[in-house]
């Protein structure tokens, strides 16, 4: 058996594989260690060491009955030793191979023998603290809650591993030096802080779902991580309708994954998708989350977006989409968040109930219309509306601008094809 | 932990001295100062006279001491005052920063004070 094969327990036929233990274990043990040590970097380093020891010793000795507890105790003991050592010899490096592998016990630790309390809620609020920059929020959340390696996170965000490593080190330093607390916010601050957490999770999902740069249309790993995060958050906060709303929204988006990309990697628009490829299990899960959320009778932006997605999901074909329902939902969404991007999407839906001309008028009347001038989807929308109005020259010019602004090569291919079609239509006139 | 709350604003955006709005801002500042005093957070705090009264000193080694009229750099938002607060954590400091009257049209930079062991 080589080092990368997962170890298995020799007791009672139960099989524990290290990858399974590490993901769920990792985040829960890390969160608890951080709460106790008040130092995320130290907690992470010691846990990393404990996992390496587990990789060496569990194949030989068998997986412990309570792997989480074992990892916690070993990591905590090493942290205590490290702290003592630093006090005695500030310059001595920490050497894991000389450590006594049999964990020692102290009274403080026995309370955690039976079960590791779930401290991850504190951790996720800390990772998504507004004092931390968005890229660092995403990176830190993926590392500490999802247990992704720094390398995997770097690849997901198209940066080098050392860039991501530095980013994470800096943010962990800021948490200590600026005094960012490891706390779940109190009732007064919970709503806005929860909004920040949801925004981070949705950003992670969107990075995976529709990369604005790079050559692949979907990076599925990030979508899975975001779904995992929102699911764990929903379990910790079952009375928050917007958490369920976001979960519904992401499940519904994700249900279309197989239909969204052609074999050659080109994106397929919603109207052209083969709906038989939509994942009905995910759609049902999404609808269920939406139903649970609706019982709280508190509207919110994620629930509304999910409801819009749900209307699409219910239509067996694009031509049977219930547009009036979508328009009504967008009206409410625009009322809650009256910005140009939402306005643009509202207008596109409106074009199916009131016609493309009315939609164009609405867009031009938006108070922050100027904000759309360099917004790629705006030109893609214009191209579509003008085409439907048979204003082919305007459609071509909008399509050209959409191609210029696009940073995704697959999207550019799609738009170039569209441009070719438009140009040939003009040629025929 | 001690935090410095640095109050920056574009002076052309704030209330004009002598107006009712200015009087209200002064009253709001007095209320804020009372609040942080009462909670025990206040270490110190002051308004600074405007940047036209500033002088910038540089004394590079091997060079001569230079003094220039004005702030260290010409910026649109300038430093108008500060509070030094003793807070439980960053969240507490940030909550206070949001209540500072100038935050309505300016920026409050919140930075922890260096602790030397």
Coordinates of C-alpha atoms in Angstrom, one line a residue:
Chain A
X1 CA 0.0 0.0 0.0
X2 CA 1.5 3.3 -1.0
X3 CA 1.3 6.6 1.0
X4 CA -1.6 8.1 -1.0
X5 CA -4.0 5.1 -0.4
X6 CA -6.6 6.0 2.2
X7 CA -6.0 3.9 5.4
X8 CA -8.9 1.7 6.6
X9 CA -9.9 0.7 10.1
X10 CA -9.4 -2.9 11.2
X11 CA -12.1 -2.7 13.8
X12 CA -15.7 -3.8 13.2
X13 CA -15.5 -3.7 9.4
X14 CA -15.9 0.0 9.4
X15 CA -13.9 1.8 6.8
X16 CA -12.7 5.3 7.4
X17 CA -10.9 6.9 4.6
X18 CA -8.6 9.9 5.2
X19 CA -10.2 12.1 2.6
X20 CA -13.6 11.7 4.2
X21 CA -12.3 12.4 7.6
X22 CA -10.2 15.4 6.6
X23 CA -12.9 17.5 5.0
X24 CA -15.6 17.5 7.6
X25 CA -13.2 16.9 10.4
X26 CA -10.8 19.5 9.2
X27 CA -13.2 22.4 9.4
X28 CA -14.8 21.4 12.7
X29 CA -11.5 20.7 14.4
X30 CA -9.9 23.8 13.0
X31 CA -12.8 26.0 14.1
X32 CA -12.6 24.6 17.6
X33 CA -8.8 24.9 17.8
X34 CA -9.1 28.5 16.6
X35 CA -11.7 29.3 19.2
X36 CA -9.5 27.9 22.0
X37 CA -6.1 29.3 20.7
X38 CA -7.4 32.6 19.3
X39 CA -4.8 32.2 16.5
X40 CA -5.9 30.8 13.2
X41 CA -2.4 30.4 11.7
X42 CA -1.2 28.4 14.7
X43 CA -4.4 26.3 14.8
X44 CA -4.0 25.5 11.1
X45 CA -0.3 24.7 11.3
X46 CA -0.8 22.3 14.2
X47 CA -3.8 20.6 12.6
X48 CA -1.8 20.2 9.4
X49 CA 0.9 18.5 11.5
X50 CA -1.6 16.3 13.2
X51 CA -3.1 15.2 9.8
X52 CA 0.4 14.3 8.5
X53 CA 0.9 12.2 11.6
X54 CA -2.4 10.5 11.1
X55 CA -1.4 9.7 7.5
X56 CA 1.7 8.0 8.8
X57 CA 0.3 6.2 11.8
X58 CA -3.3 5.3 11.1
X59 CA -2.5 2.8 8.3
X60 CA -0.3 0.9 10.8
X61 CA -2.3 1.3 14.0
X62 CA -5.9 1.6 12.6
X63 CA -8.2 4.6 12.6
X64 CA -9.1 5.8 16.1
X65 CA -12.7 5.4 17.2
X66 CA -13.1 9.1 17.3
X67 CA -10.9 10.6 14.6
X68 CA -12.0 14.1 15.2
X69 CA -11.2 13.9 18.8
X70 CA -7.8 12.4 18.1
X71 CA -6.9 15.2 15.7
X72 CA -8.1 17.8 18.1
X73 CA -6.1 16.5 21.0
X74 CA -2.9 16.0 19.0
X75 CA -3.1 19.4 17.4
X76 CA -3.9 21.1 20.7
X77 CA -1.0 19.4 22.5
X78 CA 1.4 20.5 19.8
X79 CA 0.0 24.0 20.0
X80 CA 0.6 24.1 23.7
X81 CA 4.1 22.8 23.3
X82 CA 4.8 25.3 20.5
X83 CA 3.6 28.2 22.7
X84 CA 5.8 27.0 25.6
X85 CA 8.8 26.5 23.3
X86 CA 8.5 30.0 21.8
X87 CA 8.4 31.4 25.3
X88 CA 11.6 29.6 26.2
X89 CA 13.5 29.7 22.9
X90 CA 12.1 32.3 20.6
X91 CA 14.2 31.3 17.6
X92 CA 13.9 27.5 17.8
X93 CA 12.0 26.0 14.9
X94 CA 9.1 23.6 15.5
X95 CA 10.1 20.0 14.7
X96 CA 7.2 17.6 14.2
X97 CA 9.3 14.4 13.9
X98 CA 10.6 14.6 17.4
X99 CA 7.0 14.8 18.9
X100 CA 5.7 12.1 21.2
X101 CA 2.9 10.6 19.0
X102 CA 0.8 9.4 22.0
X103 CA -1.4 12.3 22.8
X104 CA -1.3 13.5 26.4
X105 CA -4.4 14.4 28.3
X106 CA -5.3 17.4 30.4
X107 CA -8.5 18.2 32.2
X108 CA -9.4 21.0 29.8
X109 CA -9.6 18.6 26.9
X110 CA -11.8 15.8 28.3
X111 CA -15.0 17.8 27.7
X112 CA -14.4 17.4 24.0
X113 CA -13.9 13.6 24.1
X114 CA -17.5 12.8 23.1
X115 CA -18.2 15.2 20.4
X116 CA -16.6 18.2 18.8
X117 CA -19.0 21.2 19.1
X118 CA -19.6 22.9 15.8
X119 CA -17.7 26.1 16.0
X120 CA -17.7 26.6 12.2
X121 CA -20.4 29.3 12.4
X122 CA -18.0 31.5 14.3
X123 CA -15.3 30.7 11.7
X124 CA -17.4 31.5 8.7
X125 CA -18.4 34.9 10.1
X126 CA -14.8 35.7 10.9
X127 CA -13.7 34.6 7.4
X128 CA -16.3 36.8 5.8
X129 CA -15.8 39.8 8.1
X130 CA -16.2 43.1 6.1
X131 CA -12.8 44.2 7.2
X132 CA -11.3 41.5 4.9
X133 CA -11.0 42.1 1.2
X134 CA -13.4 39.9 -1.0
X135 CA -10.7 37.7 -2.6
X136 CA -9.2 37.1 0.8
X137 CA -12.7 36.3 2.2
X138 CA -13.3 33.7 -0.5
X139 CA -9.8 32.2 -0.1
X140 CA -10.0 32.0 3.6
X141 CA -13.5 30.5 3.6
X142 CA -12.5 27.9 1.1
X143 CA -9.4 27.0 3.1
X144 CA -10.8 26.9 6.6
X145 CA -14.4 25.6 6.0
X146 CA -14.0 23.6 2.8
X147 CA -10.5 22.4 3.6
X148 CA -9.2 23.1 0.0
X149 CA -5.5 23.2 -0.3
X150 CA -3.9 26.6 -1.1
X151 CA -2.8 25.2 -4.5
X152 CA -6.4 24.3 -5.4
X153 CA -7.7 27.6 -4.3
X154 CA -5.0 29.4 -6.3
X155 CA -5.9 27.4 -9.4
X156 CA -9.6 28.1 -9.0
X157 CA -8.9 31.9 -8.9
X158 CA -6.3 31.7 -11.6
X159 CA -3.4 33.1 -9.5
X160 CA -0.1 31.5 -8.5
X161 CA 0.1 29.4 -5.4
X162 CA 2.5 31.7 -3.7
X163 CA 0.2 34.7 -4.4
X164 CA -2.7 32.9 -2.7
X165 CA -0.5 31.7 0.1
X166 CA 0.7 35.3 0.8
X167 CA -2.9 36.5 0.6
X168 CA -3.9 34.0 3.3
X169 CA -1.0 34.7 5.5
X170 CA -1.7 38.5 5.3
X171 CA -5.3 38.1 6.2
X172 CA -4.6 35.8 9.1
X173 CA -2.2 38.4 10.4
X174 CA -4.8 41.1 10.0
X175 CA -7.3 39.1 12.0
X176 CA -4.8 39.0 14.9
X177 CA -3.4 42.5 14.7
X178 CA -6.6 44.3 14.0
X179 CA -8.5 42.3 16.5
X180 CA -11.1 40.8 14.3
X181 CA -13.1 38.7 16.7
X182 CA -13.9 35.0 16.4
X183 CA -17.6 35.5 17.2
X184 CA -21.0 35.0 15.8
X185 CA -22.4 38.5 15.5
X186 CA -25.0 39.6 18.0
X187 CA -28.7 39.9 17.0
X188 CA -28.3 43.6 16.1
X189 CA -25.5 43.0 13.6
X190 CA -26.4 39.5 12.4
X191 CA -28.5 40.6 9.4
X192 CA -25.8 42.7 7.7
X193 CA -23.0 40.3 8.6
X194 CA -25.0 37.4 7.3
X195 CA -25.5 39.3 4.1
X196 CA -21.7 39.5 3.8
X197 CA -21.4 35.7 4.3
X198 CA -24.0 35.0 1.7
X199 CA -22.3 37.4 -0.7
X200 CA -19.0 35.6 -0.3
X201 CA -20.6 32.2 -0.9
X202 CA -22.4 33.4 -3.9
X203 CA -19.2 35.0 -5.3
X204 CA -17.5 31.6 -4.9
X205 CA -20.4 29.9 -6.8
X206 CA -20.3 32.5 -9.5
X207 CA -16.5 32.1 -9.9
X208 CA -17.2 28.5 -10.6
X209 CA -20.4 29.0 -12.6
X210 CA -19.6 31.6 -15.2
X211 CA -15.9 32.6 -15.1
X212 CA -15.6 36.1 -16.6
X213 CA -12.1 35.4 -17.7
X214 CA -10.3 32.2 -18.6
X215 CA -11.2 29.5 -21.1
X216 CA -13.5 27.2 -19.3
X217 CA -17.1 28.2 -18.9
X218 CA -17.7 26.4 -15.7
X219 CA -15.3 25.4 -12.9
X220 CA -17.4 22.9 -11.1
X221 CA -15.2 22.4 -8.0
X222 CA -16.1 25.9 -6.8
X223 CA -19.8 25.3 -7.4
X224 CA -19.6 22.2 -5.3
X225 CA -17.8 24.0 -2.5
X226 CA -20.3 26.9 -2.5
X227 CA -23.2 24.4 -2.3
X228 CA -21.5 22.6 0.6
X229 CA -21.0 26.0 2.4
X230 CA -24.6 27.1 2.0
X231 CA -25.8 23.7 3.1
X232 CA -23.7 23.8 6.3
X233 CA -24.8 27.4 6.9
X234 CA -28.5 26.4 6.5
X235 CA -27.9 23.6 9.1
X236 CA -26.4 26.1 11.5
X237 CA -29.0 28.8 10.9
X238 CA -32.3 27.1 10.0
X239 CA -34.4 30.2 10.7
X240 CA -32.8 32.4 8.1
X241 CA -34.9 32.5 4.9
X242 CA -32.2 34.2 2.8
X243 CA -29.8 31.3 3.5
X244 CA -32.4 28.9 2.1
X245 CA -33.1 31.4 -0.7
X246 CA -29.4 31.3 -1.7
X247 CA -29.3 27.5 -1.4
X248 CA -32.4 27.3 -3.7
X249 CA -30.8 29.8 -6.2
X250 CA -27.6 27.9 -6.4
X251 CA -29.2 24.5 -6.7
X252 CA -31.4 25.7 -9.5
X253 CA -28.5 27.3 -11.4
X254 CA -26.5 24.2 -10.9
X255 CA -29.3 22.0 -12.1
X256 CA -28.7 23.4 -15.6
X257 CA -25.0 22.6 -15.5
X258 CA -25.0 19.7 -18.0
X259 CA -27.1 21.7 -20.5
X260 CA -25.2 25.0 -20.2
X261 CA -22.1 24.0 -22.1
X262 CA -21.7 22.4 -25.5
X263 CA -19.2 19.6 -26.2
X264 CA -16.7 22.1 -27.7
X265 CA -17.0 24.2 -24.5
X266 CA -19.3 26.9 -25.9
X267 CA -22.0 28.3 -23.6
X268 CA -25.6 27.5 -24.5
X269 CA -28.1 30.2 -23.7
X270 CA -31.1 29.3 -21.5
X271 CA -33.5 29.4 -24.4
X272 CA -31.4 27.0 -26.5
X273 CA -30.7 24.5 -23.7
X274 CA -31.8 20.9 -24.0
X275 CA -34.1 20.8 -20.9
X276 CA -33.9 17.0 -20.7
X277 CA -30.4 17.5 -19.5
X278 CA -31.6 19.6 -16.5
X279 CA -31.0 17.8 -13.2
X280 CA -34.5 17.2 -11.8
X281 CA -33.2 16.1 -8.4
X282 CA -31.4 19.4 -8.0
X283 CA -34.5 21.3 -9.2
X284 CA -36.6 19.5 -6.7
X285 CA -34.1 20.2 -3.9
X286 CA -34.1 23.9 -4.9
X287 CA -37.9 24.1 -5.0
X288 CA -38.0 22.5 -1.5
X289 CA -35.5 25.1 -0.1
X290 CA -37.6 27.8 -1.7
X291 CA -40.7 26.4 -0.1
X292 CA -39.1 26.3 3.3
X293 CA -37.9 29.8 2.9
X294 CA -41.4 31.1 1.9
X295 CA -42.8 29.9 5.2
X296 CA -41.0 32.7 7.0
X297 CA -42.8 35.2 4.8
X298 CA -39.9 37.5 4.6
X299 CA -38.9 38.5 1.1
X300 CA -35.3 38.8 0.1
X301 CA -33.1 39.2 -3.0
X302 CA -31.9 35.6 -3.0
X303 CA -35.4 34.2 -2.6
X304 CA -36.6 36.4 -5.4
X305 CA -33.8 35.4 -7.8
X306 CA -34.4 31.7 -6.9
X307 CA -38.1 32.1 -7.6
X308 CA -37.3 33.6 -11.0
X309 CA -35.0 30.6 -11.7
X310 CA -37.8 28.3 -10.5
X311 CA -40.2 29.7 -13.1
X312 CA -37.7 28.9 -15.8
X313 CA -37.2 25.4 -14.3
X314 CA -41.0 24.7 -14.5
X315 CA -41.2 25.5 -18.2
X316 CA -40.9 22.3 -20.2
X317 CA -39.8 24.3 -23.2
X318 CA -38.5 27.9 -23.6
X319 CA -41.6 28.9 -25.4
X320 CA -43.8 27.9 -22.4
X321 CA -42.0 30.1 -20.0
X322 CA -44.4 32.0 -17.8
X323 CA -43.0 35.5 -18.4
X324 CA -45.6 37.5 -16.4
X325 CA -44.6 35.7 -13.2
X326 CA -40.9 36.5 -14.0
X327 CA -41.7 40.1 -14.7
X328 CA -43.6 40.4 -11.4
X329 CA -40.7 38.9 -9.5
X330 CA -38.2 41.3 -11.2
X331 CA -40.4 44.2 -10.3
X332 CA -40.2 43.3 -6.6
X333 CA -36.4 42.6 -7.0
X334 CA -35.9 46.0 -8.6
X335 CA -37.8 47.6 -5.8
X336 CA -35.5 46.0 -3.2
X337 CA -32.3 46.7 -5.2
X338 CA -32.9 49.4 -7.7
X339 CA -29.6 49.2 -9.7
X340 CA -28.8 49.2 -13.4
X341 CA -27.9 45.5 -13.5
X342 CA -31.2 44.4 -12.0
X343 CA -32.9 46.9 -14.2
X344 CA -31.3 45.4 -17.3
X345 CA -32.5 41.9 -16.3
X346 CA -36.0 43.3 -15.5
X347 CA -36.1 44.9 -19.0
X348 CA -35.1 41.7 -20.7
X349 CA -37.9 39.8 -19.0
X350 CA -40.3 42.8 -19.8
X351 CA -39.4 42.4 -23.5
X352 CA -41.4 39.2 -23.5
X353 CA -44.6 40.7 -22.0
X354 CA -44.4 44.3 -23.3
X355 CA -42.2 43.9 -26.3
X356 CA -38.5 44.8 -27.1
X357 CA -39.2 48.5 -27.8
X358 CA -40.7 49.0 -24.3
X359 CA -37.7 47.2 -22.8
X360 CA -35.3 49.5 -24.6
X361 CA -37.2 52.5 -23.4
X362 CA -37.1 51.2 -19.8
X363 CA -33.3 50.6 -20.0
X364 CA -32.7 54.1 -21.3
X365 CA -34.8 55.6 -18.5
X366 CA -32.8 53.9 -15.7
X367 CA -31.4 56.5 -13.3
X368 CA -27.9 54.9 -13.3
X369 CA -28.0 54.1 -17.0
X370 CA -24.4 55.3 -17.4
X371 CA -23.2 52.5 -15.1
X372 CA -24.0 50.1 -18.0
X373 CA -21.7 51.7 -20.5
X374 CA -18.8 49.2 -20.0
X375 CA -21.0 46.4 -18.9
X376 CA -20.6 43.5 -21.3
X377 CA -24.1 41.9 -20.7
X378 CA -25.7 45.2 -21.5
X379 CA -24.4 45.1 -25.1
X380 CA -25.4 41.4 -25.4
X381 CA -28.9 42.3 -24.3
X382 CA -29.0 45.2 -26.8
X383 CA -27.9 43.0 -29.6
X384 CA -30.8 40.6 -28.8
X385 CA -33.4 43.3 -28.4
X386 CA -32.4 45.1 -31.7
X387 CA -32.3 41.8 -33.5
X388 CA -35.9 41.1 -32.5
X389 CA -36.9 44.6 -33.6
X390 CA -35.2 43.9 -36.9
X391 CA -32.8 46.9 -36.3
X392 CA -29.9 44.9 -37.7
X393 CA -27.3 47.7 -37.9
X394 CA -27.8 48.5 -34.2
X395 CA -27.7 44.8 -33.4
X396 CA -24.4 44.4 -35.2
X397 CA -22.8 47.4 -33.5
X398 CA -24.0 46.2 -30.0
X399 CA -22.8 42.6 -30.7
X400 CA -19.4 43.9 -31.8
X401 CA -19.1 45.9 -28.6
X402 CA -20.2 42.8 -26.6
X403 CA -17.4 40.8 -28.2
X404 CA -14.8 43.5 -27.4
X405 CA -15.8 43.7 -23.8
X406 CA -16.0 39.9 -23.3
X407 CA -13.1 38.3 -21.3
X408 CA -14.2 34.7 -21.8
X409 CA -13.1 33.0 -25.0
X410 CA -16.0 30.7 -25.1
X411 CA -18.4 33.6 -24.8
X412 CA -16.5 35.4 -27.6
X413 CA -17.0 32.4 -29.9
X414 CA -20.7 32.3 -29.2
X415 CA -21.1 36.1 -29.9
X416 CA -18.9 35.9 -33.0
X417 CA -21.2 33.3 -34.4
X418 CA -24.2 35.5 -33.6
X419 CA -22.4 38.4 -35.3
X420 CA -21.9 36.3 -38.4
X421 CA -25.6 35.5 -38.6
X422 CA -26.6 39.2 -38.2
X423 CA -24.1 40.3 -40.8
X424 CA -25.4 37.7 -43.3
X425 CA -29.0 38.9 -42.6
X426 CA -27.9 42.4 -43.6
X427 CA -26.2 41.1 -46.7
X428 CA -29.5 39.6 -47.8
X429 CA -31.5 42.8 -47.6
Chain B
X1 CA -7.0 46.9 22.3
X2 CA -6.5 50.5 21.4
X3 CA -7.6 51.8 18.1
X4 CA -6.9 55.1 16.3
X5 CA -10.0 56.4 14.5
X6 CA -8.7 58.9 11.9
X7 CA -11.3 61.3 10.6
X8 CA -10.9 62.2 6.9
X9 CA -13.1 64.4 4.8
X10 CA -13.3 66.7 1.8
X11 CA -13.8 70.0 3.6
X12 CA -15.9 71.3 0.6
X13 CA -18.5 68.6 1.4
X14 CA -19.0 69.3 5.1
X15 CA -21.4 71.7 6.7
X16 CA -20.3 75.4 6.5
X17 CA -19.5 77.1 9.9
X18 CA -22.2 79.4 11.0
X19 CA -25.0 77.4 9.4
X20 CA -27.7 75.4 11.3
X21 CA -26.2 72.1 9.9
X22 CA -22.8 73.0 11.3
X23 CA -24.4 73.6 14.7
X24 CA -26.1 70.2 14.5
X25 CA -22.8 68.6 13.7
X26 CA -21.1 70.1 16.7
X27 CA -23.9 68.9 18.9
X28 CA -23.6 65.4 17.3
X29 CA -19.9 65.3 18.0
X30 CA -20.5 66.3 21.7
X31 CA -23.0 63.5 22.0
X32 CA -20.6 61.0 20.5
X33 CA -17.8 62.1 22.8
X34 CA -20.1 61.8 25.8
X35 CA -21.0 58.3 24.7
X36 CA -17.4 57.0 24.4
X37 CA -16.5 58.7 27.6
X38 CA -19.3 57.1 29.5
X39 CA -18.6 53.6 28.1
X40 CA -15.0 54.0 29.1
X41 CA -13.7 53.6 25.6
X42 CA -12.4 57.2 25.2
X43 CA -8.6 57.5 25.7
X44 CA -8.3 60.8 23.8
X45 CA -9.8 62.7 20.9
X46 CA -9.4 66.1 19.2
X47 CA -10.3 68.1 16.2
X48 CA -7.4 69.4 14.2
X49 CA -7.2 72.8 12.7
X50 CA -7.5 72.6 8.9
X51 CA -4.6 71.7 6.5
X52 CA -3.8 75.3 5.7
X53 CA -2.4 75.6 9.2
X54 CA -0.1 72.5 8.6
X55 CA 3.6 72.4 8.3
X56 CA 5.5 69.3 7.1
X57 CA 9.0 68.6 8.4
X58 CA 11.5 66.2 6.7
X59 CA 14.9 65.6 8.3
X60 CA 16.7 63.0 6.1
X61 CA 20.0 61.7 7.5
X62 CA 22.9 63.6 6.0
X63 CA 20.6 66.2 4.6
X64 CA 19.1 69.4 5.9
X65 CA 15.9 69.8 7.7
X66 CA 13.2 70.9 5.3
X67 CA 9.9 72.5 6.2
X68 CA 7.1 72.9 3.8
X69 CA 3.8 74.7 4.1
X70 CA 0.9 72.4 4.1
X71 CA 0.1 68.7 4.8
X72 CA 2.5 65.8 3.9
X73 CA 0.6 65.1 0.7
X74 CA -2.1 67.0 -1.2
X75 CA -5.2 64.8 -1.0
X76 CA -8.9 65.4 -1.7
X77 CA -9.9 64.1 1.7
X78 CA -7.8 65.5 4.6
X79 CA -7.3 64.6 8.2
X80 CA -9.6 66.6 10.4
X81 CA -9.4 65.0 13.7
X82 CA -9.1 61.7 15.6
X83 CA -10.3 59.6 18.5
X84 CA -8.1 57.1 20.4
X85 CA -10.5 54.4 21.8
X86 CA -9.9 51.4 24.0
X87 CA -12.2 48.6 22.5
X88 CA -12.8 45.0 23.1
X89 CA -12.2 44.1 19.4
X90 CA -12.4 45.6 15.9
X91 CA -16.1 45.3 15.7
X92 CA -16.6 47.6 18.7
X93 CA -14.2 50.1 17.1
X94 CA -15.9 49.9 13.8
X95 CA -19.3 50.4 15.4
X96 CA -18.1 53.6 17.0
X97 CA -16.5 54.8 13.7
X98 CA -19.8 54.5 12.0
X99 CA -21.3 56.9 14.6
X100 CA -18.8 59.6 14.1
X101 CA -20.7 62.5 12.4
X102 CA -18.1 63.0 9.6
X103 CA -18.7 59.4 8.5
X104 CA -21.8 60.7 6.8
X105 CA -19.8 62.4 4.1
X106 CA -16.2 61.4 4.8
X107 CA -14.1 58.4 5.7
X108 CA -13.0 57.1 9.1
X109 CA -9.8 55.0 9.0
X110 CA -9.7 52.5 11.9
X111 CA -6.2 51.2 12.8
X112 CA -5.0 49.3 15.8
X113 CA -2.2 50.9 17.9
X114 CA 1.0 48.9 17.8
X115 CA 1.7 46.9 20.9
X116 CA 5.3 46.2 21.8
X117 CA 5.8 43.2 24.1

